[in-house]
Amino acid sequence: MDQIRRNRRDVAVLLWAAGGLALGLVTWAFDLPTAPSVIWTLGVLPALVALTVEILRSLGRGEVGLDIVAALSMSAALIFGEPLAAAVVAVMYAGGTFLETFAEGRARREMHALLARVPRMATRHHAGGLEDIPLEAITPGDRLLIRQGDMLPVDGTLASDTGFVDASALTGESLPVKLTRGAEALSGSTNAGAAFDLIATHPAADSTYAGIVRLVEQAQASKAPMSRLADRWSLGFLLVTLVIAGTAWALTGDPVRAVAVLVVATPCPLILAVPVALVAGLSRAAHFGVLIKGAGPLETMARVRSLILDKTGTLTEGTPKITAIDSEDGTAPNEILRLAAALDQASKHPVAQALVTAAQARGLSLPVPTEVTESPGDGVEGKVDGRWMRVGGDGFVGASSLPEGDAGAVIVALSVEGQRAGRLVMADPLREGTPEMLRDLRSQGIARIVLATGDRADVARRVTEGLALDALRSGLTPDQKVLTVLSERKNGPVMMVGDGVNDAPALAAADIGVAMGARGAAASAEAADVVLLVDRLDRLATGMEIARAARAIALQSVVAGIGLSVLGMLAAAAGYLNPVQGALLQEVIDVAVILNALRALRIRPRSVQG
């Protein structure tokens, strides 16, 4: 709501100032004696009041910004009888403030999606039946029913014989995990199999998922605000302005010369050119599927030195893929896949569905299975083409003479009429082009690349073998990922890239958090500063290239604008420009720097074509 009120206020101030300037010019054209001055003064006052309030707030935070120069120029112009100059400055200042608010409007984000994902109700066994209760009514010892697809509302232990949960959003494990009776199950994970019962061990407020929500909120609250590029130039520019204006007044005794200097010095190149360049950069990045939530994140993105990457769903595809098909009785690999996928059509297990998708992608015809029986967590048996088959783990299908698979791989075995026919090896593969993507990021100024994952060390090492990483951190909890981000800050601004709920606190804590938004959790997208709208990690390098180019264009505009303004200030101090002429000169400078800033709309990243 604060952001909405601020947007409305900025629009109102801009419209009032612009309307006052226009109406004053109309009355001046009709040669009305006092009306123009009164109208211009009234048009300036709301902008001046808003500016004064902003200055007081900044000073209270110990910050000195460009607003002081704008306030001095408007105040001095009104005091010394130059209301037209004050009105021009007011319009330019209000316009720049509106642009900046527009650019940063999306950077103020709330955790609505994350909080909305928290279940509000749970189903509890009670007096031989089931009842729906509010989440806060759950107490340790309650027996809850978790249906297929439900997110676990609290931490607990499994009260059924078996259960399958997808904990990828919490732990980084890319494949569903089989749990047996008494096993611990974490809130925030999803039931990926048949319904099961859960005995609550913690109230909702103390659950794993609620803890992650609190971590995100704490990280966002403690994160240092992004400094504006314009404000980093402001103090020096303010000192130069005051020296020139004061010297002109002292040497000539004419306060109007000081007013003319202040009007020319109104920092419109900073107030206008920087937001225009950065907003243009935001628009250009969005064209390539990189949503950057405001000018501040884009500016910081251009200065990143360290990159922390999650594994599952970020460096890897995030879904199991077939990496090998091994025959044990001479059956052709495609036939093994066809038979296994045909039987797995009767199962909703994610691995089974991945096999079906792979078979369909190869154009294999899948007959309808009959007499199917599924053993949750173990496998499926039934008839395909009139033959009895089993698909599942080695314990379900039968022992194999083949060597074990790699770390992190899932083995799906197939038997036909009681005899092992073969097996399919599935794993979460590295995204195609990852080595080249990392090289592109290095070329964008990234000096250090770290992998931070909740997965096991052996799995992380196998998946990332051969990649140019500077460090690998495995088995991390959400709060340990936050600590990893904080420890990397000594090397410069840090960017964190992830897609799961467990990544959200680290994304919020990083100088720049990047979420894989195409398939990632809503929590990570809300906590992040940048969202990749397409499921392509290489667009990260594209976004960084655009951010650096847009920032460079903004700096060019600032340097050129300030240089021209200083020359104009010197001319005004020497008496060659009166306040109104100074205001008009400043507008010419503004147009020039804005046109230059708009070049950011034509940035063509080398990392993509078209």
Coordinates of C-alpha atoms in Angstrom, one line a residue:
M1 CA 0.0 0.0 0.0
D2 CA 2.9 2.4 0.7
Q3 CA 4.2 1.9 -2.8
I4 CA 0.7 2.5 -4.3
R5 CA 0.4 5.8 -2.3
R6 CA 3.8 6.9 -3.4
N7 CA 3.0 6.2 -7.0
R8 CA -0.2 8.2 -6.8
R9 CA 1.6 11.1 -5.0
D10 CA 4.3 11.2 -7.6
V11 CA 1.8 11.2 -10.5
A12 CA -0.3 14.0 -8.7
V13 CA 2.8 16.2 -8.2
L14 CA 3.9 15.8 -11.8
L15 CA 0.5 16.6 -13.2
W16 CA 0.1 19.6 -10.9
A17 CA 3.6 21.0 -11.8
A18 CA 3.1 20.4 -15.5
G19 CA -0.4 21.9 -15.4
G20 CA 0.9 24.9 -13.5
L21 CA 3.7 25.5 -16.0
A22 CA 1.3 25.2 -19.0
L23 CA -1.4 27.4 -17.5
G24 CA 1.1 30.0 -16.5
L25 CA 2.5 30.1 -20.0
V26 CA -1.1 30.5 -21.4
T27 CA -1.8 33.5 -19.1
W28 CA 1.6 35.0 -19.9
A29 CA 0.8 34.7 -23.6
F30 CA -2.4 36.7 -23.0
D31 CA -0.4 39.3 -21.2
L32 CA -2.1 39.0 -17.8
P33 CA 0.2 40.9 -15.4
T34 CA 0.3 38.9 -12.2
A35 CA -1.4 35.6 -13.0
P36 CA 1.6 33.8 -14.5
S37 CA 3.8 34.4 -11.4
V38 CA 1.0 33.3 -9.0
I39 CA 0.2 30.1 -11.1
W40 CA 3.8 29.1 -11.5
T41 CA 4.4 29.6 -7.8
L42 CA 1.4 27.5 -6.9
G43 CA 2.5 24.8 -9.4
V44 CA 5.9 24.7 -7.7
L45 CA 4.8 24.4 -4.1
P46 CA 3.6 20.8 -4.0
A47 CA 6.8 19.6 -5.6
L48 CA 8.9 21.7 -3.2
V49 CA 7.0 20.4 -0.2
A50 CA 7.4 16.8 -1.4
L51 CA 11.0 17.4 -2.0
T52 CA 11.6 18.9 1.4
V53 CA 10.0 15.9 3.1
E54 CA 12.2 13.6 1.1
I55 CA 15.3 15.6 2.0
L56 CA 14.4 15.5 5.7
R57 CA 13.9 11.7 5.6
S58 CA 17.3 11.2 3.7
L59 CA 19.1 13.4 6.3
G60 CA 17.5 11.4 9.1
R61 CA 19.1 8.3 7.5
G62 CA 22.4 10.1 7.2
E63 CA 22.2 10.4 3.4
V64 CA 22.8 13.4 1.2
G65 CA 21.2 13.2 -2.2
L66 CA 20.6 15.3 -5.4
D67 CA 17.3 16.4 -4.0
I68 CA 19.1 19.2 -2.1
V69 CA 20.3 20.9 -5.3
A70 CA 16.8 20.8 -6.8
A71 CA 15.2 22.2 -3.6
L72 CA 17.8 25.0 -3.5
S73 CA 17.2 26.0 -7.1
M74 CA 13.4 26.0 -6.8
S75 CA 13.5 27.9 -3.5
A76 CA 16.0 30.5 -4.7
A77 CA 14.1 31.1 -7.9
L78 CA 10.9 31.8 -6.0
I79 CA 12.6 34.0 -3.4
F80 CA 14.4 36.1 -6.0
G81 CA 11.4 36.5 -8.3
E82 CA 12.1 33.9 -11.0
P83 CA 8.9 31.7 -10.8
L84 CA 9.1 30.5 -14.4
A85 CA 12.5 29.0 -13.8
A86 CA 11.2 27.4 -10.6
A87 CA 8.3 25.9 -12.5
V88 CA 10.5 24.4 -15.2
V89 CA 12.7 22.9 -12.5
A90 CA 9.7 21.5 -10.7
V91 CA 8.4 19.8 -13.8
M92 CA 11.7 18.2 -14.5
Y93 CA 12.2 17.1 -10.9
A94 CA 8.7 15.6 -10.7
G95 CA 9.2 13.9 -14.0
G96 CA 12.4 12.3 -12.9
T97 CA 10.9 11.2 -9.6
F98 CA 8.0 9.6 -11.4
L99 CA 10.4 7.7 -13.7
E100 CA 12.5 6.5 -10.8
T101 CA 9.4 5.3 -8.9
F102 CA 8.2 3.5 -12.0
A103 CA 11.5 1.8 -12.5
E104 CA 11.7 0.6 -8.9
G105 CA 8.0 -0.1 -8.3
R106 CA 8.4 -3.8 -8.7
A107 CA 11.4 -4.0 -6.4
R108 CA 9.2 -3.6 -3.3
R109 CA 7.8 -7.1 -3.1
E110 CA 5.9 -8.9 -0.5
M111 CA 5.9 -12.6 0.3
H112 CA 2.3 -13.1 -0.8
A113 CA 3.0 -16.2 -3.0
L114 CA 5.2 -17.8 -0.4
L115 CA 2.7 -17.3 2.4
A116 CA -0.2 -18.3 0.1
R117 CA 1.5 -21.6 -0.5
V118 CA 1.4 -22.5 3.2
P119 CA -1.6 -24.7 3.8
R120 CA -4.4 -23.1 5.8
M121 CA -6.2 -26.3 6.6
A122 CA -5.3 -29.9 7.4
T123 CA -7.3 -33.1 7.5
R124 CA -7.1 -34.9 10.9
H125 CA -8.2 -38.3 12.0
H126 CA -10.7 -37.9 14.9
A127 CA -13.2 -40.2 16.5
G128 CA -13.1 -42.7 13.7
G129 CA -13.6 -40.1 11.0
L130 CA -11.9 -37.2 9.3
E131 CA -12.2 -33.5 10.1
D132 CA -10.7 -30.4 8.5
I133 CA -9.0 -28.1 11.0
P134 CA -7.1 -24.8 10.8
L135 CA -3.3 -25.2 10.6
E136 CA -2.8 -23.5 14.0
A137 CA -5.0 -26.1 15.6
I138 CA -2.5 -28.9 14.9
T139 CA -0.8 -30.2 18.0
P140 CA 2.1 -32.8 18.3
G141 CA 0.6 -36.3 18.2
D142 CA -2.3 -35.5 15.8
R143 CA -2.7 -38.0 13.0
L144 CA -3.1 -36.2 9.7
L145 CA -4.2 -37.5 6.3
I146 CA -1.9 -36.4 3.5
R147 CA -3.5 -36.9 0.1
Q148 CA -1.7 -37.2 -3.2
G149 CA -0.4 -33.8 -4.3
D150 CA -0.8 -32.2 -0.9
M151 CA 2.0 -30.2 0.7
L152 CA 2.8 -31.5 4.2
P153 CA 1.5 -28.8 6.6
V154 CA 3.8 -29.7 9.5
D155 CA 6.9 -31.8 10.3
G156 CA 6.0 -35.3 11.3
T157 CA 6.7 -39.0 11.1
L158 CA 5.1 -41.5 8.6
A159 CA 2.3 -43.5 10.1
S160 CA 1.7 -45.6 7.0
D161 CA 3.8 -48.5 5.7
T162 CA 5.3 -46.4 2.9
G163 CA 5.0 -42.9 1.4
F164 CA 6.6 -41.0 -1.5
V165 CA 7.5 -37.4 -1.0
D166 CA 9.0 -34.8 -3.4
A167 CA 11.3 -32.8 -1.2
S168 CA 13.2 -31.1 -4.1
A169 CA 11.9 -27.6 -3.1
L170 CA 13.4 -28.1 0.4
T171 CA 16.5 -30.3 0.1
G172 CA 17.5 -30.1 -3.6
E173 CA 17.0 -33.9 -4.1
S174 CA 15.8 -34.0 -7.6
L175 CA 13.9 -37.3 -7.4
P176 CA 11.1 -38.3 -5.0
V177 CA 12.2 -40.1 -1.8
K178 CA 10.6 -43.2 -0.5
L179 CA 9.8 -43.1 3.2
T180 CA 8.9 -46.1 5.5
R181 CA 6.9 -46.2 8.7
G182 CA 8.4 -43.9 11.4
A183 CA 10.5 -41.9 8.9
E184 CA 10.7 -38.2 9.4
A185 CA 8.8 -36.0 6.8
L186 CA 9.4 -32.3 6.5
S187 CA 6.7 -29.7 6.0
G188 CA 6.9 -28.0 2.6
S189 CA 7.6 -31.3 0.8
T190 CA 4.8 -32.7 -1.4
N191 CA 3.1 -36.1 -1.4
A192 CA 4.2 -37.6 -4.8
G193 CA 2.5 -41.0 -4.3
A194 CA -0.6 -42.5 -2.7
A195 CA -2.2 -40.9 0.4
F196 CA -0.5 -41.6 3.7
D197 CA -0.9 -40.7 7.4
L198 CA 1.4 -38.4 9.2
I199 CA 1.9 -38.1 12.9
A200 CA 2.6 -34.4 13.7
T201 CA 5.8 -33.8 15.7
H202 CA 5.7 -30.0 15.7
P203 CA 3.1 -27.3 15.7
A204 CA 2.8 -25.4 12.4
A205 CA 4.6 -22.3 13.8
D206 CA 7.7 -24.5 14.5
S207 CA 7.7 -26.4 11.2
T208 CA 10.5 -26.5 8.6
Y209 CA 8.5 -24.5 6.1
A210 CA 7.4 -21.8 8.6
G211 CA 11.1 -21.5 9.5
I212 CA 12.0 -20.9 5.9
V213 CA 9.4 -18.2 5.6
R214 CA 10.9 -16.5 8.7
L215 CA 14.4 -16.8 7.2
V216 CA 13.3 -15.1 4.0
E217 CA 11.6 -12.2 6.0
Q218 CA 14.7 -11.8 8.2
A219 CA 17.1 -11.8 5.2
Q220 CA 15.0 -9.2 3.4
A221 CA 14.8 -7.0 6.5
S222 CA 18.6 -7.1 7.0
K223 CA 19.6 -6.6 3.4
A224 CA 21.3 -3.3 2.8
P225 CA 19.2 -1.0 0.5
M226 CA 20.6 -0.6 -3.0
S227 CA 22.2 2.7 -3.4
R228 CA 21.2 4.8 -6.4
L229 CA 23.9 5.5 -9.0
A230 CA 22.8 9.1 -9.1
D231 CA 23.2 9.6 -5.4
R232 CA 26.8 8.4 -5.5
W233 CA 27.6 11.5 -7.7
S234 CA 25.4 13.9 -5.7
L235 CA 27.7 15.1 -3.0
G236 CA 30.5 16.2 -5.3
F237 CA 28.1 17.8 -7.7
L238 CA 26.4 19.7 -4.8
L239 CA 29.7 21.1 -3.5
V240 CA 30.7 22.2 -7.0
T241 CA 27.3 23.9 -7.5
L242 CA 27.4 25.7 -4.1
V243 CA 31.0 26.9 -4.8
I244 CA 30.2 28.4 -8.2
A245 CA 26.9 30.0 -7.1
G246 CA 28.4 31.4 -3.9
T247 CA 31.4 32.8 -5.7
A248 CA 29.2 34.4 -8.4
W249 CA 27.1 36.1 -5.7
A250 CA 30.1 37.2 -3.6
L251 CA 32.0 38.7 -6.5
T252 CA 29.1 40.5 -8.2
G253 CA 26.7 41.1 -5.3
D254 CA 23.9 39.9 -7.6
P255 CA 21.8 37.1 -6.1
V256 CA 20.1 36.5 -9.5
R257 CA 23.4 35.2 -10.8
A258 CA 23.5 32.6 -8.0
V259 CA 19.9 31.7 -8.9
A260 CA 20.8 31.2 -12.5
V261 CA 23.7 29.0 -11.5
L262 CA 21.4 26.9 -9.3
V263 CA 18.8 26.6 -12.1
V264 CA 21.4 25.4 -14.6
A265 CA 22.8 23.1 -11.9
T266 CA 19.5 21.4 -11.3
P267 CA 20.7 17.8 -11.7
C268 CA 18.2 16.7 -14.4
P269 CA 20.9 14.7 -16.2
L270 CA 21.1 12.6 -13.1
I271 CA 17.5 12.7 -12.2
L272 CA 16.3 11.8 -15.7
A273 CA 19.0 10.1 -17.7
V274 CA 19.8 7.4 -15.1
P275 CA 16.2 6.2 -14.7
V276 CA 15.6 6.4 -18.5
A277 CA 18.7 4.3 -19.3
L278 CA 17.9 1.8 -16.5
V279 CA 14.2 1.5 -17.4
A280 CA 15.2 1.0 -21.0
G281 CA 17.6 -1.7 -19.8
L282 CA 14.8 -3.4 -17.9
S283 CA 12.6 -3.4 -21.0
R284 CA 15.4 -4.8 -23.1
A285 CA 16.2 -7.6 -20.6
A286 CA 12.5 -8.5 -20.4
H287 CA 12.5 -8.9 -24.2
F288 CA 14.9 -11.8 -23.7
G289 CA 13.0 -13.4 -20.8
V290 CA 14.9 -11.8 -18.0
L291 CA 12.6 -10.0 -15.6
I292 CA 14.6 -7.6 -13.4
K293 CA 12.6 -6.1 -10.6
G294 CA 13.6 -2.5 -10.8
A295 CA 16.5 -0.1 -11.6
G296 CA 18.3 -0.8 -8.3
P297 CA 18.7 -4.5 -9.0
L298 CA 19.7 -3.9 -12.6
E299 CA 22.4 -1.5 -11.5
T300 CA 23.7 -3.9 -8.8
M301 CA 23.6 -6.8 -11.3
A302 CA 26.1 -4.9 -13.4
R303 CA 28.6 -4.9 -10.5
V304 CA 28.3 -8.5 -9.4
R305 CA 31.6 -10.3 -8.7
S306 CA 30.7 -13.6 -7.1
L307 CA 28.0 -16.1 -8.3
I308 CA 26.5 -18.8 -6.1
L309 CA 24.5 -21.5 -8.0
D310 CA 22.0 -24.1 -6.7
K311 CA 22.2 -27.5 -8.4
T312 CA 18.8 -29.1 -8.8
G313 CA 16.7 -27.3 -11.3
T314 CA 19.4 -24.6 -11.8
L315 CA 22.5 -26.3 -13.1
T316 CA 20.5 -29.4 -13.8
E317 CA 17.3 -30.0 -15.7
G318 CA 15.4 -30.7 -12.4
T319 CA 13.6 -33.8 -13.8
P320 CA 14.9 -37.3 -14.3
K321 CA 16.1 -38.3 -17.7
I322 CA 17.2 -41.7 -19.1
T323 CA 21.0 -41.8 -19.3
A324 CA 21.4 -45.5 -20.2
I325 CA 19.4 -48.6 -21.1
D326 CA 21.1 -51.9 -20.2
S327 CA 19.9 -55.2 -21.6
E328 CA 20.3 -58.4 -19.6
D329 CA 18.8 -60.9 -22.0
G330 CA 19.5 -59.5 -25.4
T331 CA 16.3 -57.4 -25.6
A332 CA 16.8 -54.2 -27.7
P333 CA 17.1 -51.0 -25.6
N334 CA 14.0 -49.4 -27.3
E335 CA 12.0 -52.5 -26.5
I336 CA 13.0 -52.4 -22.9
L337 CA 11.8 -48.7 -22.7
R338 CA 8.6 -49.5 -24.6
L339 CA 7.6 -52.4 -22.3
A340 CA 8.5 -50.5 -19.1
A341 CA 6.8 -47.3 -20.2
A342 CA 3.7 -49.2 -21.3
L343 CA 3.3 -50.8 -17.8
D344 CA 4.1 -47.5 -16.1
Q345 CA 1.2 -45.7 -17.8
A346 CA -0.8 -47.0 -14.9
S347 CA 1.3 -45.2 -12.3
K348 CA 1.4 -41.6 -11.3
H349 CA 4.9 -41.8 -9.8
P350 CA 7.2 -39.1 -11.3
V351 CA 9.8 -41.6 -12.4
A352 CA 7.1 -43.7 -14.2
Q353 CA 5.7 -40.6 -15.9
A354 CA 9.3 -39.6 -17.0
L355 CA 9.6 -43.0 -18.6
V356 CA 6.3 -42.6 -20.4
T357 CA 7.4 -39.2 -21.7
A358 CA 10.7 -40.5 -22.9
A359 CA 9.1 -43.4 -24.8
Q360 CA 6.6 -41.0 -26.4
A361 CA 9.4 -38.7 -27.4
R362 CA 11.0 -41.6 -29.2
G363 CA 7.8 -42.3 -31.1
L364 CA 7.3 -45.7 -29.4
S365 CA 3.8 -47.2 -29.5
L366 CA 2.6 -48.0 -25.9
P367 CA -0.1 -50.7 -25.5
V368 CA -2.6 -50.4 -22.7
P369 CA -1.5 -52.6 -19.7
T370 CA -4.0 -54.9 -18.0
E371 CA -4.3 -56.5 -14.6
V372 CA -2.1 -53.9 -13.1
T373 CA -1.2 -53.8 -9.4
E374 CA 1.0 -51.1 -7.9
S375 CA 3.1 -51.5 -4.8
P376 CA 3.6 -47.9 -3.6
G377 CA 7.3 -47.1 -3.4
D378 CA 8.3 -50.4 -5.0
G379 CA 7.0 -50.8 -8.5
V380 CA 4.2 -51.9 -10.8
E381 CA 3.2 -55.3 -12.1
G382 CA 0.8 -56.4 -14.8
K383 CA 0.3 -57.6 -18.3
V384 CA 1.6 -55.9 -21.5
D385 CA 1.0 -57.6 -24.8
G386 CA -0.3 -60.6 -22.9
R387 CA 3.0 -61.1 -20.9
W388 CA 3.4 -60.7 -17.2
M389 CA 5.9 -58.0 -16.3
R390 CA 7.3 -56.1 -13.4
V391 CA 8.8 -52.6 -13.4
G392 CA 10.5 -51.1 -10.3
G393 CA 13.5 -51.3 -8.1
D394 CA 15.9 -54.2 -7.9
G395 CA 14.2 -55.4 -4.6
F396 CA 10.9 -55.6 -6.4
V397 CA 11.9 -57.0 -9.8
G398 CA 14.8 -59.3 -8.7
A399 CA 18.6 -59.2 -8.3
S400 CA 20.8 -58.1 -11.2
S401 CA 24.3 -59.1 -12.2
L402 CA 24.9 -55.6 -13.6
P403 CA 27.1 -53.1 -11.6
E404 CA 25.4 -50.5 -9.5
G405 CA 24.6 -47.1 -11.0
D406 CA 26.4 -43.8 -10.4
A407 CA 25.7 -41.7 -7.3
G408 CA 22.4 -40.0 -7.5
A409 CA 21.1 -42.2 -10.3
V410 CA 17.8 -44.1 -10.1
I411 CA 17.7 -47.7 -11.5
V412 CA 14.4 -48.9 -13.0
A413 CA 14.4 -52.6 -13.7
L414 CA 12.2 -54.6 -16.0
S415 CA 11.3 -58.4 -15.8
V416 CA 9.3 -60.3 -18.4
E417 CA 7.6 -63.5 -17.3
G418 CA 9.8 -63.6 -14.2
Q419 CA 13.1 -63.1 -16.0
R420 CA 15.2 -59.9 -15.8
A421 CA 15.1 -58.2 -19.2
G422 CA 17.1 -55.1 -18.5
R423 CA 17.2 -51.8 -16.7
L424 CA 17.0 -48.1 -17.3
V425 CA 19.4 -45.7 -15.6
M426 CA 17.8 -42.3 -14.8
A427 CA 19.5 -39.2 -13.5
D428 CA 19.0 -35.4 -13.3
P429 CA 21.4 -34.3 -16.1
L430 CA 23.4 -31.1 -16.3
R431 CA 21.8 -28.4 -18.5
E432 CA 23.0 -28.4 -22.0
G433 CA 25.6 -25.7 -22.6
T434 CA 26.4 -25.2 -18.9
P435 CA 30.3 -25.0 -19.4
E436 CA 29.9 -22.4 -22.1
M437 CA 27.4 -20.5 -20.0
L438 CA 29.9 -20.4 -17.1
R439 CA 32.6 -19.1 -19.5
D440 CA 30.2 -16.3 -20.6
L441 CA 29.5 -15.3 -17.0
R442 CA 33.3 -15.1 -16.4
S443 CA 33.5 -12.8 -19.4
Q444 CA 30.8 -10.6 -17.8
G445 CA 33.1 -10.0 -14.8
I446 CA 32.2 -12.9 -12.5
A447 CA 35.5 -13.7 -10.6
R448 CA 34.2 -16.5 -8.4
I449 CA 31.6 -19.2 -9.0
V450 CA 30.4 -21.4 -6.1
L451 CA 27.9 -24.4 -6.1
A452 CA 25.7 -24.4 -3.0
T453 CA 23.3 -27.4 -2.9
G454 CA 21.3 -29.4 -0.4
D455 CA 22.1 -32.6 -2.2
R456 CA 24.8 -35.1 -1.2
A457 CA 28.5 -34.3 -1.9
D458 CA 29.0 -37.4 -4.1
V459 CA 26.0 -36.5 -6.3
A460 CA 27.1 -32.9 -6.5
R461 CA 30.6 -33.8 -7.5
R462 CA 29.5 -36.3 -10.1
V463 CA 27.0 -33.9 -11.8
T464 CA 29.5 -30.9 -11.8
E465 CA 32.6 -32.9 -12.8
G466 CA 34.6 -30.8 -15.3
L467 CA 32.9 -27.5 -14.6
A468 CA 35.0 -24.5 -13.8
L469 CA 33.8 -24.0 -10.2
D470 CA 35.8 -22.3 -7.5
A471 CA 34.1 -24.1 -4.6
L472 CA 31.4 -26.7 -3.9
R473 CA 29.2 -26.6 -0.8
S474 CA 26.9 -29.6 -0.4
G475 CA 24.3 -30.8 2.1
L476 CA 23.3 -27.3 3.0
T477 CA 20.2 -26.3 4.8
P478 CA 18.4 -23.0 4.0
D479 CA 20.1 -21.1 6.8
Q480 CA 23.5 -22.5 5.7
K481 CA 22.9 -21.3 2.2
V482 CA 22.3 -17.8 3.7
L483 CA 25.7 -18.1 5.5
T484 CA 27.4 -19.1 2.3
V485 CA 26.0 -15.9 0.6
L486 CA 27.2 -13.7 3.5
S487 CA 30.7 -15.3 3.5
E488 CA 31.1 -14.6 -0.2
R489 CA 30.5 -10.9 0.2
K490 CA 34.1 -10.3 1.0
N491 CA 34.8 -10.8 -2.7
G492 CA 32.3 -8.2 -3.8
P493 CA 28.6 -8.1 -4.7
V494 CA 27.0 -11.6 -4.6
M495 CA 24.5 -13.1 -7.0
M496 CA 22.6 -16.2 -5.9
V497 CA 20.7 -18.4 -8.4
G498 CA 18.1 -21.0 -7.4
D499 CA 14.6 -22.3 -7.9
G500 CA 13.4 -24.1 -4.8
V501 CA 11.7 -23.0 -1.5
N502 CA 15.0 -23.8 0.2
D503 CA 16.8 -21.2 -2.0
A504 CA 14.4 -18.4 -1.1
P505 CA 16.2 -17.2 2.1
A506 CA 19.6 -17.1 0.2
L507 CA 18.0 -15.3 -2.7
A508 CA 16.6 -12.7 -0.4
A509 CA 20.0 -12.3 1.4
A510 CA 22.1 -12.0 -1.7
D511 CA 22.9 -8.6 -3.3
I512 CA 21.1 -10.0 -6.3
G513 CA 18.8 -13.1 -6.1
V514 CA 17.9 -14.8 -9.4
A515 CA 15.1 -17.3 -9.6
M516 CA 14.4 -19.9 -12.3
G517 CA 10.8 -18.7 -12.6
A518 CA 9.7 -20.9 -15.5
R519 CA 9.4 -24.0 -13.3
G520 CA 10.7 -22.9 -9.9
A521 CA 8.8 -22.4 -6.7
A522 CA 6.7 -19.2 -6.3
A523 CA 8.6 -18.5 -3.1
S524 CA 11.9 -18.2 -4.9
A525 CA 10.4 -16.0 -7.6
E526 CA 9.0 -13.7 -4.9
A527 CA 12.2 -13.5 -2.9
A528 CA 14.4 -12.8 -5.9
D529 CA 15.4 -9.6 -7.6
V530 CA 15.6 -11.2 -11.0
V531 CA 13.4 -13.9 -12.5
L532 CA 14.3 -15.9 -15.6
L533 CA 11.0 -16.3 -17.3
V534 CA 12.3 -18.9 -19.7
D535 CA 13.8 -22.2 -18.6
R536 CA 17.3 -21.4 -19.8
L537 CA 20.2 -20.6 -17.5
D538 CA 22.2 -19.0 -20.4
R539 CA 19.8 -16.0 -20.2
L540 CA 21.6 -15.1 -16.9
A541 CA 24.6 -14.1 -19.0
T542 CA 22.3 -12.2 -21.3
G543 CA 20.8 -10.3 -18.4
M544 CA 24.2 -9.4 -17.0
E545 CA 25.4 -8.2 -20.4
I546 CA 22.3 -5.9 -20.7
A547 CA 22.7 -4.7 -17.2
R548 CA 26.3 -3.7 -17.7
A549 CA 25.5 -2.0 -21.0
A550 CA 22.6 -0.1 -19.6
R551 CA 24.7 1.1 -16.6
A552 CA 27.5 2.1 -19.0
I553 CA 25.0 4.2 -21.0
A554 CA 23.6 5.8 -17.9
L555 CA 27.1 6.7 -16.8
Q556 CA 27.9 8.2 -20.2
S557 CA 24.7 10.3 -20.0
V558 CA 25.6 11.4 -16.5
V559 CA 29.2 12.4 -17.4
A560 CA 28.1 14.3 -20.5
G561 CA 25.2 16.0 -18.7
I562 CA 27.2 17.1 -15.7
G563 CA 30.0 18.3 -18.0
L564 CA 27.6 20.5 -20.0
S565 CA 25.9 21.6 -16.8
V566 CA 29.2 22.8 -15.3
L567 CA 29.9 24.8 -18.5
G568 CA 26.4 26.3 -18.3
M569 CA 26.9 27.1 -14.6
L570 CA 30.2 29.0 -15.4
A571 CA 28.4 30.9 -18.1
A572 CA 25.6 31.8 -15.7
A573 CA 28.1 32.9 -13.1
A574 CA 29.7 35.2 -15.7
G575 CA 26.4 36.8 -16.4
Y576 CA 25.8 35.3 -19.9
L577 CA 22.6 33.4 -18.8
N578 CA 19.6 34.6 -16.7
P579 CA 17.6 32.1 -14.7
V580 CA 15.0 31.4 -17.4
Q581 CA 17.7 31.0 -20.1
G582 CA 19.5 28.7 -17.7
A583 CA 16.4 26.6 -17.3
L584 CA 16.0 26.4 -21.1
L585 CA 19.6 25.5 -21.5
Q586 CA 19.2 22.8 -18.9
E587 CA 16.2 21.4 -20.9
V588 CA 18.4 21.2 -24.0
I589 CA 20.9 19.2 -22.0
D590 CA 18.2 17.0 -20.7
V591 CA 16.9 16.2 -24.2
A592 CA 20.4 15.3 -25.3
V593 CA 21.2 13.0 -22.3
I594 CA 17.7 11.4 -22.5
L595 CA 18.2 10.6 -26.2
N596 CA 21.5 9.1 -25.3
A597 CA 20.0 7.1 -22.5
L598 CA 17.3 5.6 -24.8
R599 CA 20.1 3.8 -26.7
A600 CA 19.7 1.2 -24.0
L601 CA 16.5 0.1 -25.8
R602 CA 18.8 -1.1 -28.7
I603 CA 21.3 -3.2 -26.7
R604 CA 22.1 -6.3 -28.7
P605 CA 23.6 -9.0 -26.4
R606 CA 26.4 -11.1 -27.9
S607 CA 25.1 -14.1 -26.0
V608 CA 21.9 -14.4 -28.0
Q609 CA 20.9 -13.9 -31.6
G610 CA 17.9 -11.8 -32.6

